[in-house]
PDB file of C-alpha atoms in Angstrom:
ATOM      1  CA  MET A   1      39.318 -23.281  44.162  1.00 43.00           C
ATOM      2  CA  LYS A   2      40.765 -26.087  42.017  1.00 38.00           C
ATOM      3  CA  LYS A   3      37.552 -28.078  42.495  1.00 39.00           C
ATOM      4  CA  ILE A   4      35.417 -25.102  41.359  1.00 36.00           C
ATOM      5  CA  HIS A   5      37.717 -24.534  38.383  1.00 40.00           C
ATOM      6  CA  ALA A   6      37.385 -28.180  37.357  1.00 40.00           C
ATOM      7  CA  ILE A   7      33.599 -28.042  37.599  1.00 38.00           C
ATOM      8  CA  LEU A   8      33.481 -24.922  35.408  1.00 36.00           C
ATOM      9  CA  MET A   9      35.753 -26.483  32.801  1.00 42.00           C
ATOM     10  CA  ALA A  10      33.540 -29.571  32.701  1.00 43.00           C
ATOM     11  CA  ALA A  11      30.417 -27.449  32.240  1.00 42.00           C
ATOM     12  CA  VAL A  12      32.020 -25.537  29.356  1.00 39.00           C
ATOM     13  CA  PHE A  13      33.007 -28.804  27.700  1.00 43.00           C
ATOM     14  CA  VAL A  14      29.426 -30.130  27.922  1.00 41.00           C
ATOM     15  CA  VAL A  15      27.983 -26.940  26.365  1.00 40.00           C
ATOM     16  CA  LEU A  16      30.500 -26.980  23.505  1.00 42.00           C
ATOM     17  CA  ALA A  17      29.900 -30.647  22.835  1.00 45.00           C
ATOM     18  CA  GLY A  18      26.135 -30.114  22.703  1.00 47.00           C
ATOM     19  CA  PHE A  19      26.461 -27.142  20.356  1.00 41.00           C
ATOM     20  CA  THR A  20      28.773 -29.095  18.025  1.00 44.00           C
ATOM     21  CA  ALA A  21      26.311 -31.978  17.902  1.00 46.00           C
ATOM     22  CA  PHE A  22      23.488 -29.531  17.087  1.00 40.00           C
ATOM     23  CA  LEU A  23      25.457 -28.113  14.149  1.00 40.00           C
ATOM     24  CA  LEU A  24      26.304 -31.549  12.812  1.00 41.00           C
ATOM     25  CA  ILE A  25      22.718 -32.783  13.031  1.00 39.00           C
ATOM     26  CA  ASN A  26      21.260 -29.705  11.361  1.00 43.00           C
ATOM     27  CA  GLY A  27      23.987 -29.714   8.727  1.00 43.00           C
ATOM     28  CA  GLU A  28      23.103 -33.273   7.786  1.00 41.00           C
ATOM     29  CA  LYS A  29      19.414 -32.346   7.813  1.00 37.00           C
ATOM     30  CA  GLY A  30      20.075 -29.596   5.305  1.00 36.00           C
ATOM     31  CA  LYS A  31      22.136 -31.858   3.068  1.00 33.00           C
ATOM     32  CA  ALA A  32      19.391 -34.473   3.086  1.00 33.00           C
ATOM     33  CA  GLY A  33      16.860 -31.990   1.647  1.00 31.00           C
ATOM     34  CA  GLY A  34      14.820 -31.516   4.818  1.00 32.00           C
ATOM     35  CA  ASP A  35      13.434 -28.206   6.026  1.00 33.00           C
ATOM     36  CA  ILE A  36      16.472 -26.206   4.914  1.00 28.00           C
ATOM     37  CA  THR A  37      17.069 -27.428   1.377  1.00 30.00           C
ATOM     38  CA  THR A  38      14.250 -28.438  -0.927  1.00 31.00           C
ATOM     39  CA  THR A  39      13.588 -28.599  -4.646  1.00 34.00           C
ATOM     40  CA  GLU A  40       9.900 -27.820  -4.111  1.00 35.00           C
ATOM     41  CA  PRO A  41       8.772 -24.148  -4.221  1.00 34.00           C
ATOM     42  CA  PHE A  42       7.917 -22.757  -0.789  1.00 29.00           C
ATOM     43  CA  TYR A  43       5.174 -20.523  -2.176  1.00 31.00           C
ATOM     44  CA  ASP A  44       1.821 -21.015  -3.831  1.00 42.00           C
ATOM     45  CA  GLU A  45       2.215 -19.798  -7.390  1.00 43.00           C
ATOM     46  CA  ASP A  46      -1.455 -18.787  -7.414  1.00 49.00           C
ATOM     47  CA  ASP A  47      -0.951 -16.569  -4.363  1.00 47.00           C
ATOM     48  CA  SER A  48       0.525 -13.420  -5.880  1.00 48.00           C
ATOM     49  CA  ASP A  49       0.251 -11.523  -2.563  1.00 52.00           C
ATOM     50  CA  LYS A  50       2.876 -13.782  -0.977  1.00 45.00           C
ATOM     51  CA  PHE A  51       4.935 -14.244  -4.118  1.00 44.00           C
ATOM     52  CA  LYS A  52       5.354 -10.563  -4.963  1.00 48.00           C
ATOM     53  CA  ASN A  53       8.029 -10.110  -2.278  1.00 49.00           C
ATOM     54  CA  ILE A  54      10.363 -12.836  -3.637  1.00 44.00           C
ATOM     55  CA  VAL A  55       9.752 -12.838  -7.374  1.00 49.00           C
ATOM     56  CA  VAL A  56      12.617 -12.078  -9.739  1.00 46.00           C
ATOM     57  CA  TYR A  57      11.591  -9.224 -12.009  1.00 49.00           C
ATOM     58  CA  GLU A  58      12.500  -9.167 -15.676  1.00 48.00           C
ATOM     59  CA  GLU A  59      12.718  -5.365 -15.700  1.00 57.00           C
ATOM     60  CA  ASP A  60      13.496  -2.614 -13.238  1.00 71.00           C
ATOM     61  CA  ILE A  61      10.517  -1.427 -11.218  1.00 76.00           C
ATOM     62  CA  PRO A  62      10.863   2.150  -9.937  1.00 71.00           C
ATOM     63  CA  ALA A  63       9.304   1.512  -6.508  1.00 79.00           C
ATOM     64  CA  PRO A  64       7.925  -1.300  -4.324  1.00 87.00           C
ATOM     65  CA  LEU A  65       4.836  -3.021  -5.669  1.00 91.00           C
ATOM     66  CA  MET A  66       1.638  -2.213  -3.790  1.00 93.00           C
ATOM     67  CA  ASP A  67      -1.792  -3.831  -3.803  1.00 92.00           C
ATOM     68  CA  THR A  68      -4.729  -2.679  -5.894  1.00 95.00           C
ATOM     69  CA  ASP A  69      -8.330  -3.799  -5.420  1.00 94.00           C
ATOM     70  CA  ILE A  70      -8.027  -5.892  -8.594  1.00 95.00           C
ATOM     71  CA  PRO A  71      -6.745  -9.458  -8.039  1.00 93.00           C
ATOM     72  CA  GLY A  72      -3.365 -10.050  -9.674  1.00 93.00           C
ATOM     73  CA  VAL A  73      -2.809  -6.360 -10.467  1.00 95.00           C
ATOM     74  CA  PHE A  74      -0.337  -4.172  -8.568  1.00 95.00           C
ATOM     75  CA  TYR A  75       0.977  -0.636  -8.861  1.00 95.00           C
ATOM     76  CA  ALA A  76       4.235   1.159  -8.184  1.00 94.00           C
ATOM     77  CA  MET A  77       4.470   4.871  -7.465  1.00 94.00           C
ATOM     78  CA  ASP A  78       7.681   6.844  -7.457  1.00 91.00           C
ATOM     79  CA  LYS A  79       8.188   9.856  -5.215  1.00 88.00           C
ATOM     80  CA  LYS A  80       7.488  12.265  -8.055  1.00 90.00           C
ATOM     81  CA  GLY A  81       4.002  10.853  -8.552  1.00 92.00           C
ATOM     82  CA  GLY A  82       4.681   8.532 -11.484  1.00 94.00           C
ATOM     83  CA  VAL A  83       2.301   5.537 -11.423  1.00 96.00           C
ATOM     84  CA  TYR A  84       2.974   2.181 -13.091  1.00 95.00           C
ATOM     85  CA  PHE A  85       0.728  -0.882 -13.198  1.00 96.00           C
ATOM     86  CA  TYR A  86       1.865  -4.511 -13.221  1.00 95.00           C
ATOM     87  CA  ARG A  87       0.032  -7.776 -13.705  1.00 93.00           C
ATOM     88  CA  TYR A  88       1.160 -11.044 -12.158  1.00 91.00           C
ATOM     89  CA  THR A  89       0.708 -13.776 -14.741  1.00 85.00           C
ATOM     90  CA  GLY A  90       2.551 -16.901 -15.814  1.00 84.00           C
ATOM     91  CA  GLY A  91       4.850 -16.765 -12.804  1.00 84.00           C
ATOM     92  CA  LYS A  92       6.100 -13.219 -13.405  1.00 87.00           C
ATOM     93  CA  PHE A  93       5.128  -9.567 -13.226  1.00 90.00           C
ATOM     94  CA  GLU A  94       4.522  -7.772 -16.498  1.00 91.00           C
ATOM     95  CA  LYS A  95       3.898  -4.080 -16.978  1.00 93.00           C
ATOM     96  CA  THR A  96       0.361  -3.300 -18.121  1.00 94.00           C
ATOM     97  CA  ASP A  97      -1.154  -0.141 -19.569  1.00 95.00           C
ATOM     98  CA  GLU A  98      -3.310   2.225 -17.575  1.00 97.00           C
ATOM     99  CA  ALA A  99      -6.840   2.945 -18.764  1.00 96.00           C
ATOM    100  CA  GLY A 100      -6.393   6.705 -18.490  1.00 97.00           C
ATOM    101  CA  ILE A 101      -5.889   9.707 -16.220  1.00 97.00           C
ATOM    102  CA  TYR A 102      -8.437  11.736 -14.269  1.00 97.00           C
ATOM    103  CA  GLU A 103      -7.477  15.342 -13.514  1.00 97.00           C
ATOM    104  CA  ILE A 104      -9.053  15.941 -10.117  1.00 97.00           C
ATOM    105  CA  LYS A 105      -9.273  18.875  -7.725  1.00 95.00           C
ATOM    106  CA  ALA A 106     -10.220  18.352  -4.089  1.00 94.00           C
ATOM    107  CA  THR A 107     -10.659  21.080  -1.481  1.00 90.00           C
ATOM    108  CA  LEU A 108      -9.089  20.435   1.927  1.00 88.00           C
ATOM    109  CA  SER A 109      -8.999  23.144   4.605  1.00 84.00           C
ATOM    110  CA  ALA A 110     -10.009  25.745   2.003  1.00 84.00           C
ATOM    111  CA  GLN A 111      -7.014  24.753  -0.109  1.00 88.00           C
ATOM    112  CA  THR A 112      -7.526  23.280  -3.581  1.00 92.00           C
ATOM    113  CA  LEU A 113      -5.270  20.308  -4.273  1.00 94.00           C
ATOM    114  CA  PRO A 114      -4.942  19.334  -7.949  1.00 95.00           C
ATOM    115  CA  VAL A 115      -3.834  15.798  -8.788  1.00 96.00           C
ATOM    116  CA  SER A 116      -3.479  13.499 -11.783  1.00 97.00           C
ATOM    117  CA  VAL A 117      -4.987  10.124 -10.906  1.00 98.00           C
ATOM    118  CA  HIS A 118      -3.791   7.255 -13.114  1.00 98.00           C
ATOM    119  CA  TYR A 119      -6.364   4.496 -13.219  1.00 98.00           C
ATOM    120  CA  ILE A 120      -6.957   0.981 -14.475  1.00 97.00           C
ATOM    121  CA  THR A 121     -10.257  -0.840 -14.991  1.00 96.00           C
ATOM    122  CA  GLU A 122     -10.790  -4.593 -15.099  1.00 93.00           C
ATOM    123  CA  ASN A 123     -13.898  -6.767 -14.694  1.00 89.00           C
ATOM    124  CA  GLY A 124     -15.963  -3.764 -13.685  1.00 90.00           C
ATOM    125  CA  VAL A 125     -13.516  -2.626 -10.980  1.00 93.00           C
ATOM    126  CA  THR A 126     -11.671   0.688 -11.261  1.00 95.00           C
ATOM    127  CA  ASN A 127      -8.644   1.672  -9.195  1.00 96.00           C
ATOM    128  CA  GLY A 128      -6.577   4.828  -9.522  1.00 97.00           C
ATOM    129  CA  PHE A 129      -3.681   6.497  -7.737  1.00 98.00           C
ATOM    130  CA  GLY A 130      -2.169   9.970  -7.669  1.00 97.00           C
ATOM    131  CA  LEU A 131       0.235  12.100  -5.655  1.00 96.00           C
ATOM    132  CA  PHE A 132      -0.034  15.766  -4.743  1.00 95.00           C
ATOM    133  CA  LEU A 133       3.241  17.536  -3.920  1.00 94.00           C
ATOM    134  CA  ALA A 134       3.383  21.165  -2.782  1.00 89.00           C
ATOM    135  CA  GLU A 135       6.693  21.681  -4.583  1.00 89.00           C
ATOM    136  CA  LYS A 136       4.743  21.482  -7.839  1.00 87.00           C
ATOM    137  CA  ASN A 137       1.908  23.634  -6.497  1.00 87.00           C
ATOM    138  CA  PRO A 138       3.259  26.783  -4.773  1.00 85.00           C
ATOM    139  CA  ASP A 139      -0.258  28.171  -4.246  1.00 87.00           C
ATOM    140  CA  VAL A 140      -0.972  25.480  -1.637  1.00 86.00           C
ATOM    141  CA  TYR A 141       0.458  26.369   1.772  1.00 84.00           C
ATOM    142  CA  ILE A 142      -0.996  23.983   4.341  1.00 85.00           C
ATOM    143  CA  TYR A 143      -0.342  20.617   2.690  1.00 88.00           C
ATOM    144  CA  ASP A 144       2.986  19.521   1.278  1.00 91.00           C
ATOM    145  CA  TYR A 145       1.912  15.953   0.457  1.00 94.00           C
ATOM    146  CA  ALA A 146      -1.290  14.033  -0.263  1.00 95.00           C
ATOM    147  CA  PHE A 147      -1.786  10.503  -1.585  1.00 97.00           C
ATOM    148  CA  PHE A 148      -4.990   9.949  -3.590  1.00 97.00           C
ATOM    149  CA  LYS A 149      -6.731   6.635  -4.198  1.00 97.00           C
ATOM    150  CA  LEU A 150      -9.737   6.186  -6.462  1.00 97.00           C
ATOM    151  CA  LYS A 151     -11.877   3.108  -5.887  1.00 94.00           C
ATOM    152  CA  GLU A 152     -15.370   1.696  -6.231  1.00 92.00           C
ATOM    153  CA  LEU A 153     -18.014   3.079  -3.885  1.00 88.00           C
ATOM    154  CA  PRO A 154     -19.278   0.662  -1.213  1.00 81.00           C
ATOM    155  CA  PRO A 155     -22.744  -0.873  -1.829  1.00 76.00           C
ATOM    156  CA  GLY A 156     -24.677   1.708   0.189  1.00 72.00           C
ATOM    157  CA  TYR A 157     -23.248   4.573  -1.869  1.00 71.00           C
ATOM    158  CA  LYS A 158     -23.494   3.260  -5.422  1.00 67.00           C
ATOM    159  CA  SER A 159     -24.028   6.034  -7.927  1.00 69.00           C
ATOM    160  CA  SER A 160     -23.664   5.975 -11.702  1.00 65.00           C
ATOM    161  CA  GLY A 161     -20.415   7.543 -12.868  1.00 73.00           C
ATOM    162  CA  SER A 162     -19.121   8.161  -9.343  1.00 90.00           C
ATOM    163  CA  PHE A 163     -16.203   6.710  -7.413  1.00 94.00           C
ATOM    164  CA  LEU A 164     -14.823   7.000  -3.904  1.00 93.00           C
ATOM    165  CA  LEU A 165     -11.801   9.271  -3.624  1.00 96.00           C
ATOM    166  CA  LEU A 166      -9.679   8.680  -0.517  1.00 95.00           C
ATOM    167  CA  ILE A 167      -6.842  10.971   0.591  1.00 94.00           C
ATOM    168  CA  ASP A 168      -4.013  10.339   3.043  1.00 94.00           C
ATOM    169  CA  THR A 169      -1.913  13.390   3.998  1.00 92.00           C
ATOM    170  CA  ASP A 170       0.675  11.531   6.117  1.00 90.00           C
ATOM    171  CA  LYS A 171       3.829  11.037   4.034  1.00 92.00           C
ATOM    172  CA  ASN A 172       5.044   8.360   6.475  1.00 91.00           C
ATOM    173  CA  ASN A 173       2.388   6.069   4.987  1.00 91.00           C
ATOM    174  CA  PHE A 174       3.684   6.393   1.431  1.00 91.00           C
ATOM    175  CA  TYR A 175       4.832   2.767   1.088  1.00 89.00           C
ATOM    176  CA  LYS A 176       2.157   1.209   3.300  1.00 89.00           C
ATOM    177  CA  ASP A 177      -0.526  -0.928   1.690  1.00 87.00           C
ATOM    178  CA  GLU A 178      -2.985  -0.245   4.500  1.00 87.00           C
ATOM    179  CA  LYS A 179      -3.141   3.540   4.547  1.00 91.00           C
ATOM    180  CA  ILE A 180      -5.301   5.596   6.898  1.00 89.00           C
ATOM    181  CA  TYR A 181      -7.405   8.092   4.968  1.00 91.00           C
ATOM    182  CA  GLY A 182      -8.484  11.261   6.749  1.00 87.00           C
ATOM    183  CA  GLU A 183     -10.364  12.627   3.721  1.00 89.00           C
ATOM    184  CA  ALA A 184     -13.087  10.992   1.629  1.00 90.00           C
ATOM    185  CA  PHE A 185     -14.957  12.357  -1.398  1.00 92.00           C
ATOM    186  CA  TYR A 186     -17.333  11.353  -4.130  1.00 92.00           C
ATOM    187  CA  PHE A 187     -15.735  11.879  -7.529  1.00 95.00           C
ATOM    188  CA  ASN A 188     -18.128  12.193 -10.465  1.00 93.00           C
ATOM    189  CA  THR A 189     -16.439  11.259 -13.744  1.00 92.00           C
ATOM    190  CA  LYS A 190     -19.162  12.980 -15.784  1.00 90.00           C
ATOM    191  CA  THR A 191     -18.845  16.406 -14.150  1.00 92.00           C
ATOM    192  CA  GLY A 192     -15.280  16.135 -12.838  1.00 92.00           C
ATOM    193  CA  LYS A 193     -16.461  17.446  -9.464  1.00 93.00           C
ATOM    194  CA  THR A 194     -15.731  16.189  -5.959  1.00 94.00           C
ATOM    195  CA  ASN A 195     -18.095  16.283  -2.984  1.00 89.00           C
ATOM    196  CA  ARG A 196     -17.383  15.270   0.588  1.00 86.00           C
ATOM    197  CA  LEU A 197     -18.544  11.843   1.709  1.00 81.00           C
ATOM    198  CA  PHE A 198     -19.102  13.055   5.297  1.00 71.00           C
ATOM    199  CA  GLU A 199     -20.511  16.313   6.624  1.00 63.00           C
ATOM    200  CA  ASN A 200     -17.716  18.588   7.785  1.00 61.00           C
ATOM    201  CA  LEU A 201     -19.540  21.136   9.970  1.00 49.00           C
ATOM    202  CA  ASN A 202     -18.002  20.503  13.400  1.00 52.00           C
ATOM    203  CA  ARG A 203     -14.496  19.572  12.336  1.00 50.00           C
ATOM    204  CA  ALA A 204     -11.703  20.928  14.539  1.00 46.00           C
ATOM    205  CA  ILE A 205      -8.652  22.748  13.190  1.00 54.00           C
ATOM    206  CA  GLY A 206      -5.179  21.500  14.065  1.00 55.00           C
ATOM    207  CA  PRO A 207      -2.150  23.617  15.059  1.00 49.00           C
ATOM    208  CA  ASP A 208      -0.880  23.607  11.463  1.00 56.00           C
ATOM    209  CA  GLY A 209      -4.078  25.275  10.238  1.00 51.00           C
ATOM    210  CA  ALA A 210      -5.381  22.100   8.577  1.00 57.00           C
ATOM    211  CA  GLU A 211      -8.639  20.419   9.463  1.00 58.00           C
ATOM    212  CA  ARG A 212      -7.864  17.519  11.792  1.00 50.00           C
ATOM    213  CA  ALA A 213      -7.324  14.289   9.845  1.00 56.00           C
ATOM    214  CA  ASP A 214      -8.829  12.164  12.630  1.00 51.00           C
ATOM    215  CA  PHE A 215     -12.321  13.649  12.191  1.00 54.00           C
ATOM    216  CA  ALA A 216     -13.530  10.614  10.227  1.00 63.00           C
ATOM    217  CA  VAL A 217     -10.897   8.104   9.142  1.00 71.00           C
ATOM    218  CA  LEU A 218     -11.240   5.218   6.721  1.00 76.00           C
ATOM    219  CA  THR A 219      -9.089   2.317   5.585  1.00 79.00           C
ATOM    220  CA  ASP A 220      -9.438   0.108   2.522  1.00 80.00           C
ATOM    221  CA  ARG A 221     -10.343  -2.773   4.803  1.00 84.00           C
ATOM    222  CA  ALA A 222     -13.176  -0.804   6.403  1.00 75.00           C
ATOM    223  CA  VAL A 223     -14.597   0.116   3.007  1.00 78.00           C
ATOM    224  CA  ASP A 224     -14.128  -3.300   1.398  1.00 72.00           C
ATOM    225  CA  THR A 225     -15.711  -5.231   4.278  1.00 73.00           C
ATOM    226  CA  HIS A 226     -18.628  -2.839   4.677  1.00 63.00           C
ATOM    227  CA  GLY A 227     -21.802  -4.888   4.303  1.00 58.00           C
ATOM    228  CA  GLY A 228     -24.065  -2.143   2.952  1.00 57.00           C
ATOM    229  CA  GLY A 229     -25.945   0.951   4.005  1.00 54.00           C
ATOM    230  CA  GLN A 230     -24.137   4.084   5.137  1.00 57.00           C
ATOM    231  CA  ILE A 231     -20.641   3.936   6.625  1.00 58.00           C
TER     232      ILE A 231
END
């Protein structure tokens, strides 16, 4: 038993000695300005996608910054539907004005959802965002939440004065950049009308009375990487 005890004590001593040496070596490495401490920035200042998560803001932003389809431009949306645009320039984010607001109505499951879509336009690219909440619209019974995104139509659908209107009804996706859209419409800025992108004839109804959101789903990536023709 004494022999076993001595062997165990020796093994513990070896482990502790190795751990102490590891701490000393890495401590000196940090002091010397190696991988731990450096005066060089660890980000590419031209890469705003990476930098947006660590930048120090000069003003309070009401919600996390999310991507738009416009390089260097981001948006924040609060849970009441307020939309704010920010531009990354000169090493910082600065608030920028929206171009305007589209008042849009889209019909889902025979329910009309009204929404104010705040949009911005730059270099021929338009992006807009809006939030429908049932608490502000007591006449809507099936949906309590819907996120709206307005974007350019893919090449195979180009039409003068029209945009693609995507809708995500899953509130768990609120702060996700890559949302899954179960509804897609044309939105004509000249007439103010919306028309479905896909035929809706054989769409099943879910247990909540809403048309199933998985009938034809889209993501921004699927739209943006679409080469042409019909989706």
